[in-house]
């Protein structure tokens, strides 16, 4: 299976911060990576697809980048409503595999 | 507007078969590029993709569940189904179904709408 390793596992941030989280694939997955946001008690929501395409309605402070094995999700100007766990997903190989998540918490 | 809702037994005993239904609206599973995926999440843990079923009847399962997993659909009634046989406590989780779209022009897949999740507990 393709292992998706996310780092860091948690981050303590302040409103207004620029936040960068990473996702590393154990093999080349091209740009076949999505990012999902899951707030406490809620279902996951799609943020980014195809590594760098912002989904409809997602604020432009969310940016995805990367290809091959290394991917990044950046939140510029962090808002309180962005507190959540963020997961990357690769769909280049079966089975599709999620990273373990990065949890954003307030300082 | 796409909506999905999972339904299931809530609690079941080890070795029994888990049957879940995903009832959806706002799309048809007979339309090119449309699919329904199943994902589960043990309490306090991460997400695990289980399977996807597509408009053309193709299904893709996670081999980690070996042959315990079956997905199917009823296009006429806008439902998709997940069956997991021989459950044990490790199958305790919230099970989600998600509308999944295949964008043929760039080869991307997105799970762009999720149900609220169905909690499943395996316990004797």
XYZ file of C-alpha atoms in Angstrom:
231
model
C 0.000 0.000 0.000
C 1.007 3.613 -0.534
C 1.715 5.152 2.856
C 0.884 8.828 3.269
C 2.858 10.371 6.131
C 1.616 13.720 7.410
C 3.677 16.127 9.465
C 3.437 17.543 11.956
C 0.742 15.503 13.708
C -0.377 18.611 15.574
C 0.289 22.329 15.523
C -0.489 25.079 18.010
C -1.317 28.199 16.105
C -2.687 31.692 16.517
C -5.320 33.454 14.458
C -3.594 35.265 11.621
C -0.705 32.788 11.391
C 0.492 31.283 8.152
C 0.221 27.505 8.547
C 2.045 24.910 6.474
C 1.509 21.170 6.767
C 3.074 18.375 4.790
C 2.151 15.026 3.320
C 4.742 12.594 1.988
C 3.863 9.599 -0.163
C 5.850 6.370 -0.009
C 5.877 6.268 -3.810
C 5.215 8.604 -6.704
C 1.514 9.481 -6.853
C 1.775 12.248 -9.442
C -0.707 14.964 -8.496
C -3.393 12.486 -7.469
C -3.807 13.895 -3.975
C -6.782 15.532 -2.282
C -6.937 17.385 1.027
C -9.873 17.142 3.440
C -10.792 19.155 6.516
C -12.609 17.572 9.446
C -13.895 19.725 12.277
C -14.755 18.143 15.601
C -17.974 16.167 15.423
C -18.383 16.749 11.683
C -17.861 14.801 8.484
C -14.785 15.545 6.383
C -15.033 18.221 3.697
C -13.088 18.466 0.451
C -10.674 21.399 0.261
C -8.167 20.666 -2.507
C -8.194 18.142 -5.350
C -5.539 17.160 -7.831
C -2.907 18.473 -5.400
C -3.472 22.145 -6.157
C -7.056 22.815 -7.239
C -9.230 24.602 -4.741
C -12.710 23.068 -4.546
C -15.779 25.243 -5.133
C -16.445 27.602 -2.261
C -13.159 26.989 -0.449
C -11.587 30.281 0.699
C -8.497 31.325 -1.214
C -6.418 31.312 1.970
C -6.170 27.534 1.408
C -3.482 26.523 -1.105
C -2.278 23.081 -2.095
C 0.964 22.319 -3.873
C 3.308 19.489 -4.730
C 3.696 16.503 -6.988
C 5.371 13.126 -6.957
C 5.908 12.289 -3.299
C 5.793 15.634 -1.486
C 2.684 17.717 -0.942
C 1.869 20.799 1.097
C -1.299 22.452 2.335
C -0.889 26.097 3.334
C -3.386 28.256 5.166
C -2.497 31.912 4.960
C -4.023 34.144 7.598
C -5.390 31.335 9.798
C -8.939 31.857 11.077
C -10.553 30.363 14.179
C -12.993 28.489 11.934
C -10.036 26.642 10.383
C -9.350 24.721 13.593
C -9.708 21.129 12.469
C -7.853 17.991 11.492
C -6.552 17.978 7.931
C -6.081 14.774 5.960
C -4.357 14.106 2.663
C -5.550 11.276 0.419
C -3.851 9.609 -2.523
C -5.967 7.966 -5.198
C -3.222 7.054 -7.641
C -3.053 3.470 -6.395
C -5.555 0.998 -5.013
C -6.209 1.062 -2.135
C -6.747 4.779 -1.755
C -4.938 5.802 1.421
C -5.247 8.709 3.819
C -2.514 10.291 5.857
C -2.796 10.178 9.633
C -3.894 13.800 9.836
C -2.570 17.113 11.128
C -4.515 18.654 13.987
C -4.576 22.425 14.350
C -5.088 23.732 17.874
C -5.054 27.212 19.371
C -2.056 28.372 21.373
C -27.709 19.796 -3.917
C -26.155 16.441 -3.136
C -27.051 14.828 0.185
C -26.264 11.403 1.582
C -27.338 9.565 4.714
C -26.037 6.333 6.131
C -28.167 3.871 8.053
C -27.196 0.716 9.863
C -27.711 -1.509 12.886
C -25.861 0.594 15.458
C -24.678 -2.423 17.431
C -23.952 -5.958 16.297
C -22.227 -9.020 17.661
C -18.847 -10.380 16.631
C -18.863 -12.758 13.653
C -22.102 -11.245 12.354
C -22.516 -9.377 9.064
C -22.643 -5.582 9.016
C -25.064 -4.143 6.467
C -25.110 -0.418 5.806
C -27.264 1.601 3.422
C -26.382 4.950 1.889
C -29.478 6.813 0.715
C -28.709 9.798 -1.458
C -30.259 12.544 -3.533
C -29.032 15.135 -5.998
C -27.258 12.749 -8.343
C -27.756 9.446 -10.117
C -25.435 6.457 -9.883
C -26.195 5.791 -13.527
C -24.547 9.041 -14.659
C -21.063 8.851 -16.146
C -18.365 9.654 -13.607
C -20.560 9.277 -10.530
C -19.690 6.984 -7.680
C -20.218 6.335 -3.984
C -17.314 5.604 -1.677
C -17.322 4.134 1.813
C -14.886 5.358 4.453
C -14.674 4.504 8.131
C -13.168 6.174 11.167
C -12.652 4.561 14.570
C -13.370 6.967 17.396
C -10.515 9.430 17.818
C -8.564 7.973 14.910
C -7.976 8.604 11.213
C -9.846 7.810 8.023
C -9.735 4.519 6.135
C -11.072 4.166 2.592
C -13.003 0.931 2.242
C -14.503 0.796 -1.246
C -16.002 2.668 -4.170
C -18.784 1.711 -6.570
C -19.171 3.489 -9.897
C -21.856 4.392 -12.400
C -20.792 1.506 -14.644
C -21.026 -1.081 -11.867
C -17.272 -1.315 -11.317
C -16.243 -1.719 -7.715
C -12.907 -1.250 -5.987
C -12.303 -2.616 -2.506
C -9.571 -2.157 0.041
C -7.619 -5.438 0.098
C -6.992 -5.003 3.840
C -10.511 -6.300 4.427
C -9.752 -9.246 2.165
C -12.948 -10.835 0.920
C -15.137 -9.632 3.814
C -16.377 -6.568 1.992
C -19.082 -6.219 -0.679
C -20.461 -3.025 -2.194
C -23.544 -2.800 -4.380
C -26.081 -0.263 -5.596
C -29.746 0.170 -6.402
C -29.752 2.887 -9.017
C -33.521 3.111 -9.246
C -33.881 3.870 -5.558
C -30.752 6.025 -5.203
C -29.075 3.754 -2.689
C -25.689 2.153 -2.224
C -24.870 -0.676 0.146
C -21.892 -1.936 2.108
C -21.659 -5.403 3.637
C -18.849 -6.517 5.915
C -18.891 -10.137 6.963
C -17.391 -11.730 10.096
C -17.070 -8.456 11.991
C -14.998 -8.120 15.123
C -14.271 -5.310 17.563
C -11.737 -3.797 15.152
C -14.633 -2.954 12.835
C -16.126 -0.595 15.440
C -16.158 2.824 13.788
C -18.199 5.583 12.234
C -18.940 4.610 8.640
C -19.342 7.346 6.028
C -20.573 7.231 2.486
C -19.405 9.951 0.128
C -20.442 11.132 -3.322
C -17.399 10.553 -5.481
C -16.827 12.135 -8.862
C -14.371 11.099 -11.519
C -13.291 14.025 -13.690
C -12.336 12.329 -16.930
C -10.653 15.411 -18.432
C -7.857 15.447 -15.859
C -8.188 12.063 -14.181
C -8.969 13.451 -10.741
C -11.278 11.930 -8.175
C -13.059 13.885 -5.465
C -15.228 12.871 -2.543
C -17.154 16.120 -2.582
C -20.132 15.399 -0.351
C -20.238 13.173 2.705
C -23.011 11.761 4.832
C -23.210 12.449 8.543
C -21.843 8.994 9.333
C -23.314 5.916 10.975
C -21.861 4.727 14.253
C -21.282 0.974 14.376
C -20.256 -0.871 17.529
C -19.250 -4.515 17.477
C -19.736 -5.998 20.916
C -20.919 -9.189 22.509
